[in-house]
CSV table of C-alpha atoms in Angstrom, one decimal:
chain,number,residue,atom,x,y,z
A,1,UNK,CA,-1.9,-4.2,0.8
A,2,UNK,CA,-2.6,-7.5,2.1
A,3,UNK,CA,-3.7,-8.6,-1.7
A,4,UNK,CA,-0.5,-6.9,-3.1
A,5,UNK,CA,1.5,-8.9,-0.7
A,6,UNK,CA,0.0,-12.2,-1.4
A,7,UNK,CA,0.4,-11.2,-5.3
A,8,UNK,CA,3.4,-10.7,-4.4
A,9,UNK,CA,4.4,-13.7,-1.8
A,10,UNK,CA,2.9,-15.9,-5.3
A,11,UNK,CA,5.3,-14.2,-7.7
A,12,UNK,CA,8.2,-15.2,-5.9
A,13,UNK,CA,7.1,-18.8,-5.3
A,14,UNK,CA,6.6,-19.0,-8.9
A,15,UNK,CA,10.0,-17.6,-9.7
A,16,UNK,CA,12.6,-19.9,-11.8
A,17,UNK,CA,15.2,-18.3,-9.3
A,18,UNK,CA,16.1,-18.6,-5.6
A,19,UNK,CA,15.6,-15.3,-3.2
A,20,UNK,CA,18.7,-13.5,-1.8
A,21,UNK,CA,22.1,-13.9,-2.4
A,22,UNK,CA,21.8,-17.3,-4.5
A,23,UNK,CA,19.7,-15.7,-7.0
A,24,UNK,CA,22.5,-12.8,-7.4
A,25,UNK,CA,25.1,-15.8,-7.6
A,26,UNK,CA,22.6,-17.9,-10.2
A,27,UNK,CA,21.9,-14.6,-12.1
A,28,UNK,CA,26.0,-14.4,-12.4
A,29,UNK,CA,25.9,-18.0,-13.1
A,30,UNK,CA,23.6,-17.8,-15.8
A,31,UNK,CA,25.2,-14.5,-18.0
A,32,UNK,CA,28.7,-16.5,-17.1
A,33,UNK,CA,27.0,-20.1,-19.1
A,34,UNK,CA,25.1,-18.2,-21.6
A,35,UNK,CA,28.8,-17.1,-22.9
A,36,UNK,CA,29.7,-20.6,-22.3
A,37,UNK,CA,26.9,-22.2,-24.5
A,38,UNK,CA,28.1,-19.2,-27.6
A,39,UNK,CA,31.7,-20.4,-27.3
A,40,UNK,CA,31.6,-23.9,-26.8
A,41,UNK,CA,29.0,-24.1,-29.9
A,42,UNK,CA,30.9,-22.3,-32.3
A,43,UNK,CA,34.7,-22.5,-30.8
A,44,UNK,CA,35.7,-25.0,-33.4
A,45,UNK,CA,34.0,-23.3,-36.3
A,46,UNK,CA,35.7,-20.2,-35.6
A,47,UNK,CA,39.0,-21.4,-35.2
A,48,UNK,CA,39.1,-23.6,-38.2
A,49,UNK,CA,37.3,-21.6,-40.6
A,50,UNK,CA,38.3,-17.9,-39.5
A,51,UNK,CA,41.5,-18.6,-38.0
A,52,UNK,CA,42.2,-21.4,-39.9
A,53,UNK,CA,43.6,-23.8,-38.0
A,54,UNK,CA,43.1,-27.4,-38.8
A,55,UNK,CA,40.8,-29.1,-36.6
A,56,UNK,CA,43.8,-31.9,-35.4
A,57,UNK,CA,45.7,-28.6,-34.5
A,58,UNK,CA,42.6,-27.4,-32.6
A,59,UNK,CA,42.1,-30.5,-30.5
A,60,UNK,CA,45.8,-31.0,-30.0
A,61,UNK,CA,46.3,-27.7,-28.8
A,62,UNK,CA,42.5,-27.9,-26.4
A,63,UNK,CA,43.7,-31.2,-25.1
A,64,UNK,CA,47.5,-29.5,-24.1
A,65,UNK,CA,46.0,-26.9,-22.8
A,66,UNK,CA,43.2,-28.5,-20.9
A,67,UNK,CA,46.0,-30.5,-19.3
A,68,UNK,CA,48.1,-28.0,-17.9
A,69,UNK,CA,45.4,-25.5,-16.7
A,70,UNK,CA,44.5,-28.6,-14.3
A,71,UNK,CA,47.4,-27.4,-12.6
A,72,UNK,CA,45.8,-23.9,-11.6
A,73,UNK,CA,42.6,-25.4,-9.1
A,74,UNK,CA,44.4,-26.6,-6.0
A,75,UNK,CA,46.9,-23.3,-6.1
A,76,UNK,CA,43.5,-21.0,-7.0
A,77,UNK,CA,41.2,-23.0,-4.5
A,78,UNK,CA,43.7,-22.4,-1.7
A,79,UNK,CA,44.1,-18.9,-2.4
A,80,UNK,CA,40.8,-18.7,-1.8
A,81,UNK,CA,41.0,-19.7,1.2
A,82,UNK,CA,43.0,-16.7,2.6
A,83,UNK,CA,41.1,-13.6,0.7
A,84,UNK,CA,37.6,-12.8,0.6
A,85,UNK,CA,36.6,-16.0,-2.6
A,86,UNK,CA,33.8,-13.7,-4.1
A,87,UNK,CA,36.4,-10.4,-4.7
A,88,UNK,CA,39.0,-13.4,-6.2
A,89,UNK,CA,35.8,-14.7,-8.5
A,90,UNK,CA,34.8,-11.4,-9.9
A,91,UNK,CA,38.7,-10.7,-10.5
A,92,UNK,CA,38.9,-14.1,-12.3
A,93,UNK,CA,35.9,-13.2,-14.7
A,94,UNK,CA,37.5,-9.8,-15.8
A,95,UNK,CA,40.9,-11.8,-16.5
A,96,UNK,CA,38.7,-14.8,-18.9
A,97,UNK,CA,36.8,-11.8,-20.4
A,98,UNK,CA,40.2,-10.3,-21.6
A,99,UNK,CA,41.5,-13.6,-23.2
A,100,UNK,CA,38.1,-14.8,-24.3
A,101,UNK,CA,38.8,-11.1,-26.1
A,102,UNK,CA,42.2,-12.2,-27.1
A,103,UNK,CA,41.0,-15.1,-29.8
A,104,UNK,CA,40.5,-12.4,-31.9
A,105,UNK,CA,43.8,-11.9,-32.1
A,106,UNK,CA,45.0,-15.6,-32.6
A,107,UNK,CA,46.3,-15.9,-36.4
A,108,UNK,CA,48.7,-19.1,-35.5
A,109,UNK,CA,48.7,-22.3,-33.4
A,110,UNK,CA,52.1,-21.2,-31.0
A,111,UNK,CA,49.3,-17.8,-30.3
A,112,UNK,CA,46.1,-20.4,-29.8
A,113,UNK,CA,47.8,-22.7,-27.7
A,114,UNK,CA,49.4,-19.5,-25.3
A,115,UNK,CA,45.8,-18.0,-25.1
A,116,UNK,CA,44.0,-21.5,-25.1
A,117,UNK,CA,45.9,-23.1,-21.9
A,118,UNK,CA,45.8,-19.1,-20.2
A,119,UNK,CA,41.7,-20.1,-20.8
A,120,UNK,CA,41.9,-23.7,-19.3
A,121,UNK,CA,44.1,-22.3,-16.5
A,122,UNK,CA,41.4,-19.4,-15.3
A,123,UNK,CA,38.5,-22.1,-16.0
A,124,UNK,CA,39.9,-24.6,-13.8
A,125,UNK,CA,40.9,-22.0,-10.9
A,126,UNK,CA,37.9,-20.2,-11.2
A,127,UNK,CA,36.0,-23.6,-10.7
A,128,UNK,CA,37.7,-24.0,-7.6
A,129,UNK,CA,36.7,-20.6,-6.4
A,130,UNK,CA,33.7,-20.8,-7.2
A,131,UNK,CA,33.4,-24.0,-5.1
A,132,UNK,CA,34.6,-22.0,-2.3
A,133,UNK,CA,32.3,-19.0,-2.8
A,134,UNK,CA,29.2,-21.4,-3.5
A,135,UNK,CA,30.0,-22.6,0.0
A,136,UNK,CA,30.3,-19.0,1.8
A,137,UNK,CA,27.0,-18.1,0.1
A,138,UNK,CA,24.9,-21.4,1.0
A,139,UNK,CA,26.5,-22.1,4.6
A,140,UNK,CA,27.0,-25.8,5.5
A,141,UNK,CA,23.4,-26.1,5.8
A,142,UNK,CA,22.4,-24.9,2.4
A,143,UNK,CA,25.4,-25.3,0.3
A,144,UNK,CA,24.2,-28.5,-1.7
A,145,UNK,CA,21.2,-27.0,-2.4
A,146,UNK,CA,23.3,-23.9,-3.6
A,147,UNK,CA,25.5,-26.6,-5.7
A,148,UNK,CA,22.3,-28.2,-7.3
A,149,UNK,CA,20.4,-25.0,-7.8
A,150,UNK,CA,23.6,-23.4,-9.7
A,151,UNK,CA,23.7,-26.3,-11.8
A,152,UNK,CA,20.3,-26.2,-12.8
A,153,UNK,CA,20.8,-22.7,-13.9
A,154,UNK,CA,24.0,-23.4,-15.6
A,155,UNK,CA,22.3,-26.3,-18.0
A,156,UNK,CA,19.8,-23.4,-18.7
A,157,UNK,CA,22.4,-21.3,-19.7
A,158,UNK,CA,24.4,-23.4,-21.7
A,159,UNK,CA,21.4,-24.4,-23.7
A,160,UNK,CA,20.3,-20.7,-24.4
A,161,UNK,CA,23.6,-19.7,-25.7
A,162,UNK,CA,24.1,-22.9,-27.8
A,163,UNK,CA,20.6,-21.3,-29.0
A,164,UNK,CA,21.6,-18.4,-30.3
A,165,UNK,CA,24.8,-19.6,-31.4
A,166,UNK,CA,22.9,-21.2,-33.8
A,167,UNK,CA,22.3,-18.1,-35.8
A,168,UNK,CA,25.9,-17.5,-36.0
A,169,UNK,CA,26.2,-21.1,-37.4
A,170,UNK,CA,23.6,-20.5,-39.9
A,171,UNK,CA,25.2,-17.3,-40.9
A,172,UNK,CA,28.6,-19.0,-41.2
A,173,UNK,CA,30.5,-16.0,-41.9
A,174,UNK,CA,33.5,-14.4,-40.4
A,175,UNK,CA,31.9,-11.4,-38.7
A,176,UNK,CA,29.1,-13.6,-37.3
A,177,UNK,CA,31.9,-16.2,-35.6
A,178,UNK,CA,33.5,-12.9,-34.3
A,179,UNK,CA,30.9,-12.0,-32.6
A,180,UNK,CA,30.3,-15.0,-30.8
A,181,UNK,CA,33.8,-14.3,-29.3
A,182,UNK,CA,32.6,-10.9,-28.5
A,183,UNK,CA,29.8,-12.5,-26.9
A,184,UNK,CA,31.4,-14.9,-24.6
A,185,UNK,CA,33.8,-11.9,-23.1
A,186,UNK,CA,30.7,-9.7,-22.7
A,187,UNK,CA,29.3,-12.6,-20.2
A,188,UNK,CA,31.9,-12.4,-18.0
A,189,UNK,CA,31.8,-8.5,-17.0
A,190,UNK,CA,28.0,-9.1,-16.2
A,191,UNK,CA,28.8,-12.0,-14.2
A,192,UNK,CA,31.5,-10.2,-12.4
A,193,UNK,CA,29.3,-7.1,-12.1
A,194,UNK,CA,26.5,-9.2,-10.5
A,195,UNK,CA,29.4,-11.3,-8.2
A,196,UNK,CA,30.3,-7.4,-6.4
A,197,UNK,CA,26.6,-7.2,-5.6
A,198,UNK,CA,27.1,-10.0,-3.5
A,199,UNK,CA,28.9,-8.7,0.2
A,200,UNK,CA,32.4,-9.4,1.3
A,201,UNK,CA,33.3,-13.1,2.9
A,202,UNK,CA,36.3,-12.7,4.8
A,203,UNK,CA,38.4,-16.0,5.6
A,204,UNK,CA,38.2,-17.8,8.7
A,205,UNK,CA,40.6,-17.5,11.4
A,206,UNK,CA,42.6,-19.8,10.7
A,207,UNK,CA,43.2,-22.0,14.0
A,208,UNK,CA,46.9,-24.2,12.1
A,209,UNK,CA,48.8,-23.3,9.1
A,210,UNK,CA,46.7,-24.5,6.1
A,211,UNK,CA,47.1,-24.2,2.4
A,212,UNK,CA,46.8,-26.5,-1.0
A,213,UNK,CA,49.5,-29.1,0.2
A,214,UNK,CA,47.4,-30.1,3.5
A,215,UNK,CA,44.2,-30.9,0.8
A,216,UNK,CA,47.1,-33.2,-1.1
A,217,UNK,CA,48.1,-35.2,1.8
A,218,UNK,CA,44.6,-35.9,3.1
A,219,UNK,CA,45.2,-39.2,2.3
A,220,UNK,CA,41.6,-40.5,3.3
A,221,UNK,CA,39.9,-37.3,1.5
A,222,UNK,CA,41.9,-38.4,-1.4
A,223,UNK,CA,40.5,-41.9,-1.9
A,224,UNK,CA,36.4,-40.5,-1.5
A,225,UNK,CA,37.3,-37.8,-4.2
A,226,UNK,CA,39.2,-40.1,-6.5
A,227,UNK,CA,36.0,-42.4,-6.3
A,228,UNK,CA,34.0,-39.2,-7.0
A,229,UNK,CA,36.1,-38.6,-10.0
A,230,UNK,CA,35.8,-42.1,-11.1
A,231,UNK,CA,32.6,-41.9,-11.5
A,232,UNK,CA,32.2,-38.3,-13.3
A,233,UNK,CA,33.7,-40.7,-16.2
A,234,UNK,CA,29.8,-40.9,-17.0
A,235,UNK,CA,29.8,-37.5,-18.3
A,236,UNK,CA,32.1,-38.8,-21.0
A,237,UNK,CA,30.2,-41.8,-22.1
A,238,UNK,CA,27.2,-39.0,-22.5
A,239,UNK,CA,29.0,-36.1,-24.3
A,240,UNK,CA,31.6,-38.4,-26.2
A,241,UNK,CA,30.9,-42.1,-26.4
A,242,UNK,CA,27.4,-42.1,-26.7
A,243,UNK,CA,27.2,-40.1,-30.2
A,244,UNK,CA,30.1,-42.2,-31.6
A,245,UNK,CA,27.9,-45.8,-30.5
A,246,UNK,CA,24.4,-44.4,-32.1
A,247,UNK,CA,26.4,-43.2,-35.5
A,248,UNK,CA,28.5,-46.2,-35.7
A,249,UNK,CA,26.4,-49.1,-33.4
A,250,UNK,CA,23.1,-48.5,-33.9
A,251,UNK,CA,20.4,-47.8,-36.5
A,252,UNK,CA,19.1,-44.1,-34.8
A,253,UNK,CA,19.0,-41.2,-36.2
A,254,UNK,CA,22.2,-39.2,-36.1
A,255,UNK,CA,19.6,-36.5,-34.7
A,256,UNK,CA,18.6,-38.5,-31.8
A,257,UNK,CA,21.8,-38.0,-30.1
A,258,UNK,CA,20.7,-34.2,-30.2
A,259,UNK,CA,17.5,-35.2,-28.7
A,260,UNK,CA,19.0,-37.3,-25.8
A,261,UNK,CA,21.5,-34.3,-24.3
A,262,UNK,CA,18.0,-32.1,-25.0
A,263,UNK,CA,16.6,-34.7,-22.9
A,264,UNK,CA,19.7,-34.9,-20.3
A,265,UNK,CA,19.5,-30.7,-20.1
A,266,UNK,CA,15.8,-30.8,-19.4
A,267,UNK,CA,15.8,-33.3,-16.3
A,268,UNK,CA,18.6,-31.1,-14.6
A,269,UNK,CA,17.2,-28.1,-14.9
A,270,UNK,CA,13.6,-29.5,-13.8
A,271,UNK,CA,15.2,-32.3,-11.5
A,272,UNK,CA,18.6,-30.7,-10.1
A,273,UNK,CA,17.5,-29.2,-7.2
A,274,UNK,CA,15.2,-31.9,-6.2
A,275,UNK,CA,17.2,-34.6,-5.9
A,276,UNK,CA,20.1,-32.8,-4.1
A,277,UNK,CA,17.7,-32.6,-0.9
A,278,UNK,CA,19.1,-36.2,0.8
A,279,UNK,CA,22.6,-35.2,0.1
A,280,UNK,CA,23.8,-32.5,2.6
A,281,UNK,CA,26.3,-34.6,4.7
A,282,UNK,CA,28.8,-36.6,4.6
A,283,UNK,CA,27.3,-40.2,5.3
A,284,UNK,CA,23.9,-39.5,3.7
A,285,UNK,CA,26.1,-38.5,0.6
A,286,UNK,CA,28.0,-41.8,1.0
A,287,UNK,CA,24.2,-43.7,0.3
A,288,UNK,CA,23.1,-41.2,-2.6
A,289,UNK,CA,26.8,-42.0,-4.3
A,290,UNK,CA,25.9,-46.0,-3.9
A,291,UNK,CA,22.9,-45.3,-5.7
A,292,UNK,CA,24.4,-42.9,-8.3
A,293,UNK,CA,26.9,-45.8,-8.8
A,294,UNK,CA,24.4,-48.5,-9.5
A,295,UNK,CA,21.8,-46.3,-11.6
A,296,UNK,CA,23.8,-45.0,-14.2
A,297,UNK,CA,25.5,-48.5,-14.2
A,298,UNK,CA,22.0,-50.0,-15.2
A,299,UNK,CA,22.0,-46.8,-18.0
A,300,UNK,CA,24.8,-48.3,-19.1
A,301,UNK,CA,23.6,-51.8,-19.8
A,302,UNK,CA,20.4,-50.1,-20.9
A,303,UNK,CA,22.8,-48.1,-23.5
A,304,UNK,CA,24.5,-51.5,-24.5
A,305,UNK,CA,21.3,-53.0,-25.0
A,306,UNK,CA,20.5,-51.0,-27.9
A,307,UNK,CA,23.2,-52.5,-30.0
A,308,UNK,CA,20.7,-55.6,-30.4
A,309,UNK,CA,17.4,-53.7,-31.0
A,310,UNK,CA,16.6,-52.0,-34.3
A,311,UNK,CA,14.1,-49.3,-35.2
A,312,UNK,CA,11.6,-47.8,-32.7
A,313,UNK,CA,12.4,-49.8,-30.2
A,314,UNK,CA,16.4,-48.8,-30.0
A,315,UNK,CA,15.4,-44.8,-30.3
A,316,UNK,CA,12.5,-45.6,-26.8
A,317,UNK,CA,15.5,-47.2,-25.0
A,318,UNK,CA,18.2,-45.0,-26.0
A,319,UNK,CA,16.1,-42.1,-24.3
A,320,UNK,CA,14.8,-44.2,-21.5
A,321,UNK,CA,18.2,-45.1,-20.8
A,322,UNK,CA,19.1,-41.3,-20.4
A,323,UNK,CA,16.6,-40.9,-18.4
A,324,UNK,CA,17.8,-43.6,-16.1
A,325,UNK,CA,21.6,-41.9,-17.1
A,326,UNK,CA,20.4,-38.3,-15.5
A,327,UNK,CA,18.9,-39.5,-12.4
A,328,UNK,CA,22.2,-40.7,-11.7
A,329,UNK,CA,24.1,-38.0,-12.7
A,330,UNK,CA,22.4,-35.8,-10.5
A,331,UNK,CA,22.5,-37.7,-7.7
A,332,UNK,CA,26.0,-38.1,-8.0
A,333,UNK,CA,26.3,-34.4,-9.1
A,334,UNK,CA,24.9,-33.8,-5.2
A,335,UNK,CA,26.6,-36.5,-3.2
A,336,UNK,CA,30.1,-36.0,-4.8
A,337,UNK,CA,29.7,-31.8,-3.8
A,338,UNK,CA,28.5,-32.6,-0.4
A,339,UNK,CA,31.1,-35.2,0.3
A,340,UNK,CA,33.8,-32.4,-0.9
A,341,UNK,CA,32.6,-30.0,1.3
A,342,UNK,CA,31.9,-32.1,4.3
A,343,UNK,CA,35.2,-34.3,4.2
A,344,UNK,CA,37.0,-31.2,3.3
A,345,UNK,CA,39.1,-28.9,6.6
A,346,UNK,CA,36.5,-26.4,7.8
A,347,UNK,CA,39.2,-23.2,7.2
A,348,UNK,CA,40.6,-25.1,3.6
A,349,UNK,CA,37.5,-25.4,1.8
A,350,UNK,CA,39.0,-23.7,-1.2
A,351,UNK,CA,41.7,-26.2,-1.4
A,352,UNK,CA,39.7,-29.2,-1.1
A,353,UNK,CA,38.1,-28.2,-3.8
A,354,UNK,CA,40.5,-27.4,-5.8
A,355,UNK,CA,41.8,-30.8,-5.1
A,356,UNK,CA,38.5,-32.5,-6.1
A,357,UNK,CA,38.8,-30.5,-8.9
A,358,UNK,CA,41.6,-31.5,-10.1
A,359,UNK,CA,40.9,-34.8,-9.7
A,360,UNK,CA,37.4,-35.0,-11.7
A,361,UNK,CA,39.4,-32.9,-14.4
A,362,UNK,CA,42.4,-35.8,-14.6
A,363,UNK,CA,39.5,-38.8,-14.9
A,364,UNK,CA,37.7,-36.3,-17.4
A,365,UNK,CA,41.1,-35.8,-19.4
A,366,UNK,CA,41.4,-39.8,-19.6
A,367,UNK,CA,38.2,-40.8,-20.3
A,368,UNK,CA,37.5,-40.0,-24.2
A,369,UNK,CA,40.8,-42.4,-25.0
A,370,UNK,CA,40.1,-44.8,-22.1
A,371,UNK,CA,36.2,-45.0,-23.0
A,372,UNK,CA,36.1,-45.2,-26.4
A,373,UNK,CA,38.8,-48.2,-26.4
A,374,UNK,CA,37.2,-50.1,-24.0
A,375,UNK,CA,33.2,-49.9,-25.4
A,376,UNK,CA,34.0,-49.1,-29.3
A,377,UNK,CA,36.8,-51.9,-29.2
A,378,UNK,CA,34.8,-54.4,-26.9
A,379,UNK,CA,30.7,-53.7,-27.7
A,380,UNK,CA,28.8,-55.1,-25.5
A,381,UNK,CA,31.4,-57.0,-23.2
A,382,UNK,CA,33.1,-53.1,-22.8
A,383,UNK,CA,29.7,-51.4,-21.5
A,384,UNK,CA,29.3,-54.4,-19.4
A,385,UNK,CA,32.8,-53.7,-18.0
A,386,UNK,CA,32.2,-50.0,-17.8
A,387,UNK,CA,28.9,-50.4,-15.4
A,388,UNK,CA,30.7,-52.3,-13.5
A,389,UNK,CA,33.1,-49.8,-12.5
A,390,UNK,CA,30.6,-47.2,-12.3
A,391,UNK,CA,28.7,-49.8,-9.8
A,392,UNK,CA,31.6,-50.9,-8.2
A,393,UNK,CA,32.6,-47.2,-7.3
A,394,UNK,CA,29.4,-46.2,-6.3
A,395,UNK,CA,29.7,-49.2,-3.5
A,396,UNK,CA,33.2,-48.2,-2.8
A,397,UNK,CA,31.2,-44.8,-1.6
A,398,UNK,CA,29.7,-45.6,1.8
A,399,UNK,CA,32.9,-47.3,3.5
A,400,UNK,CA,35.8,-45.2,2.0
A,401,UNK,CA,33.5,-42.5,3.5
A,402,UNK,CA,33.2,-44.4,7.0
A,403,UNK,CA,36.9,-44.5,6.7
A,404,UNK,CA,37.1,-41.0,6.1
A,405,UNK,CA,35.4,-39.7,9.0
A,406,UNK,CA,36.6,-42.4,11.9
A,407,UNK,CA,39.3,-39.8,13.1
A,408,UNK,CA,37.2,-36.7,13.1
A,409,UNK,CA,37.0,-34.8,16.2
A,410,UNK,CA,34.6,-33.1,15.7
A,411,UNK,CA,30.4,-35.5,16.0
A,412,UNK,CA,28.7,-36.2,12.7
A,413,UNK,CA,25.8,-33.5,11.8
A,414,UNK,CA,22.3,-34.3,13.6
A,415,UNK,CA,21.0,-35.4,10.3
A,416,UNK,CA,23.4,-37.9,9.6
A,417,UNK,CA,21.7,-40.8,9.9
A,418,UNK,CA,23.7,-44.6,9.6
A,419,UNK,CA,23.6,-45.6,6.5
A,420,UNK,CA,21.6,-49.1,5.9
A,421,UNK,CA,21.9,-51.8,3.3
A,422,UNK,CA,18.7,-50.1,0.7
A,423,UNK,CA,19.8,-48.5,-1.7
């Protein structure tokens, strides 16, 4: 027995996923991206060439509708502060199974846009839900590392449906689209069926009257989360501006830019969890946000630097610089969730979150336009101006955070140590 339990004690450690109730939530997590990864591969495809909608139409009526489903996470995020978030979560799912079900019945653009902004409307909520049910799961001592860990299972699952998306792709045929759509429903019953294994997390007693608006007029929490949101405008200089500077900038390969979000996937799955370890609390978040700030500032000089290289040398420092590019991201991945959950009311976690939510999703909704003006219309001058937002925020961090927690009554955490001038 003693051998069988070390063979067994081994197994575990060796294990891609976390014990408990966080490997329930990241097995949920992973069916739930795995439908992601399918749809968001072959979305387009199937919409222009099976529906046949142009593809101005498409992105007009993804942009509309990403818009106004920004509206449901403070609303969503509150409610889940008053029922039990993981019964509200698994509902959620069933609802985006039946209108990730109902593209199959879109044949015009008024039909995609009605079932496209009911999608961006359940994403968003269900984002601040899931915010609030990461945080029941993990407990303020461990929900970071739930955060991070989710992540890192999330990348993996995006990057295995994106997989076998591909033999839809290479089939590029009605049925094979079709079934991609089947696909992406099909994720979202597991992931609710695996969300009821977890139990029942009641709300708090609440102690005042709470709800979304309180979250709004947190005036202080505000200014920390819009500097979080700030900087999540690095996502869109990976997913959108990059690719446009290496096609139209640089000499690389068009297939590097493949390799260099292959390369951004790895390092968070590997790296997620990791570097979210210095980030549970408020204050140490505030240093690990600096940092973010001035890291994936210096990827984005690294990034501009490449517009005066040619050959080898531009492909090793477009990769280094992503390398650089996804340190910082997940540090400020980490930081910016434990600065929303520590600055947030302990009984209006939801709502906090859907706040922070919303926020990220309005600086995410501006950046493609704001981005690609400001680097593709200025070069090298615009990446220059870019890091220094992204460093300017990340400074912004530690005293907007100070400034946050000055009228707290209740004492920092044990482990929040002050913060000092290293970075």
């Amino acid at each position: 027995m003693g051998t069988r339990a070390r063979i067994h004690g081994r197994w575990r450690s060796l294990s891609p996923l976390p014990p408990g109730r966080l490997r329930t939530l990241s097995l949920a997590t992973l069916a739930n991206t795995v439908g992601t990864g399918l749809w968001v591969t072959g979305s387009v495809l199937y919409l222009t060439r099976v529906v046949g909608l142009s593809p101005t139409r498409v992105g007009l009526g993804l942009t509309l509708a990403g818009l106004v489903g920004l509206t449901a996470s403070v609303p969503l995020g509150g409610l889940a502060d008053r029922r039990d978030p993981r019964n509200l979560r698994a509902v959620l799912q069933l609802a985006q199974a039946a209108v990730a079900v109902a593209y199959l019945f879109v044949g015009s653009f008024p039909v995609f846009l009605l079932v496209a902004t009911l999608d961006a409307l359940l994403i968003s909520g269900n984002l601040a839900v899931r915010a609030a049910l990461v945080a029941a799961v993990g407990g303020p001592e461990g929900r970071v590392h739930a955060f991070a860990t989710l992540r890192a299972v999330a990348n993996l699952g995006v990057a295995l449906g994106a997989g076998l998306a591909g033999f839809a792709l290479a089939a590029d045929t009605g049925w094979a689209y079709r079934l991609l759509v089947v696909g992406n429903a099909a994720t979202y019953l597991v992931s609710a069926a695996l969300i009821l294994r977890l139990p029942g997390y009641p709300p708090l007693r609440r102690l005042r009257r709470s709800g979304p608006g309180r979250a709004l007029r947190d005036g202080r929490f505000l200014t920390v989360a819009g500097a979080s949101a700030v900087l999540s405008l690095h996502s869109v200089a990976l997913t959108v501006l990059l690719p446009l500077w290496v096609m139209t900038r640089t000499d690389a390969p068009p297939v590097l830019v493949a390799a260099m979000l292959l390369v951004n996937t790895l390092l968070t799955v590997l790296l997620a969890v990791r570097l979210s370890g210095g980030a549970r609390h408020a204050l140490a978040a505030a240093t690990t946000m600096r940092r973010a700030g001035l890291v994936l500032a210096a990827g984005m000089l690294l990034w501009a630097a490449t517009g005066f290289v040619s050959g080898t040398p531009a492909i090793g420092l477009l990769l280094g610089a992503t390398v650089v590019y996804t340190l910082g991201d997940l540090w400020h991945a980490g930081a910016g969730a434990a600065l929303a959950y520590d600055l947030a009311a302990p009984d209006a976690i939801g709502a906090y979150q859907g706040v922070d939510t919303l926020l990220a999703g309005l600086a995410r909704a501006a950046g493609p336009a704001l981005l690609i003006w400001l680097v593709l219309g200025g070069g090298p001058i615009g990446w220059l101006a870019l890091a220094g937002l992204l460093a300017g925020t990340g400074l912004a961090g530690p005293p907007l955070t100070r400034r946050a927690l000055a009228n707290r009554a209740e004492p920092l955490p044990a482990s929040d140590q002050p913060i000092s001038s290293s970075t």
